[in-house]
Every structure is written in C-alpha cells, then in structure tokens.
Amino acid sequence: MVAVYNGVKVFSATKAREREALGDRITDWLRANGGKVEVVETIVTQSSDREFHCLTITVFYKM
C-alpha cells in the first residue's frame, strides 16, 4: 500500500531540552491546523557526531 500525501513537515532538535519538547511541538502544530491535517506517515531519524545528537521527525500528511 502506498501512502498518499500532499504535505511534509520536518521537526528537528539538537539540544537535549529541545529533543524532549519535540512531541509537544508536533502536537501544537497539529492543534494549530484545527483537524485539517491527516497524518499518513512519520519517519523518525537520529544522527550524531562527536558533540551533537540530532532527532528529526518527518511528518507526511494530507489536507
């Protein structure tokens, strides 16, 4: 089955406190769109180097 979408929103954070709040940022974005957004897929990506750890959540949606 292929997911059909017409929008992509990327949320990312490198600092620990920002990573902890990432879920709240996504929830706020969904609420701000007043139910117009239907999430069809999400991809969670983690990357790091010597100093930073980056968490990225990519949300594929249709309106």
Coordinates of C-alpha atoms in Angstrom, one line a residue:
M1 CA 0.0 0.0 0.0
V2 CA 1.3 3.4 -1.0
A3 CA 0.7 6.4 1.3
V4 CA -0.7 9.4 -0.5
Y5 CA 0.2 12.8 0.9
N6 CA 0.4 16.4 -0.3
G7 CA 2.5 17.9 2.5
V8 CA 5.6 17.3 4.5
K9 CA 6.6 18.9 7.8
V10 CA 10.0 18.4 9.4
F11 CA 10.7 18.9 13.1
S12 CA 14.2 18.6 14.4
A13 CA 16.2 19.4 17.5
T14 CA 19.9 19.0 18.6
K15 CA 19.8 20.2 22.2
A16 CA 18.5 17.8 24.9
R17 CA 15.8 20.1 26.2
E18 CA 14.6 20.7 22.6
R19 CA 14.5 17.0 21.9
E20 CA 12.4 16.4 25.0
A21 CA 9.9 19.1 23.8
L22 CA 9.7 17.8 20.2
G23 CA 6.5 15.8 20.8
D24 CA 4.8 18.9 22.3
R25 CA 5.9 21.0 19.2
I26 CA 4.3 18.4 16.9
T27 CA 1.1 18.3 19.0
D28 CA 0.9 22.1 18.9
W29 CA 1.3 22.1 15.2
L30 CA -1.5 19.6 14.7
R31 CA -3.8 21.5 17.0
A32 CA -3.0 24.8 15.2
N33 CA -4.2 23.2 12.0
G34 CA -7.6 22.5 13.6
G35 CA -8.0 18.9 12.4
K36 CA -7.3 19.8 8.7
V37 CA -4.2 17.6 8.7
E38 CA -4.4 13.9 8.4
V39 CA -1.0 12.3 9.2
V40 CA -0.3 9.4 6.8
E41 CA 3.2 8.5 7.7
T42 CA 6.0 9.5 10.1
I43 CA 9.8 8.8 9.9
V44 CA 12.0 9.3 13.0
T45 CA 15.7 9.8 12.3
Q46 CA 18.5 10.1 14.8
S47 CA 22.0 11.2 13.8
S48 CA 25.0 12.3 15.8
D49 CA 28.6 13.4 15.7
R50 CA 31.1 14.0 18.5
E51 CA 29.2 16.8 20.0
F52 CA 25.6 16.9 18.9
H53 CA 22.7 14.4 18.7
C54 CA 20.0 15.4 16.3
L55 CA 16.5 14.0 16.4
T56 CA 14.3 14.6 13.4
I57 CA 10.7 13.6 13.0
T58 CA 9.3 13.9 9.4
V59 CA 5.5 14.0 9.1
F60 CA 3.9 13.2 5.8
Y61 CA 0.3 14.5 5.7
K62 CA -2.7 15.3 3.5
M63 CA -5.1 18.2 3.9

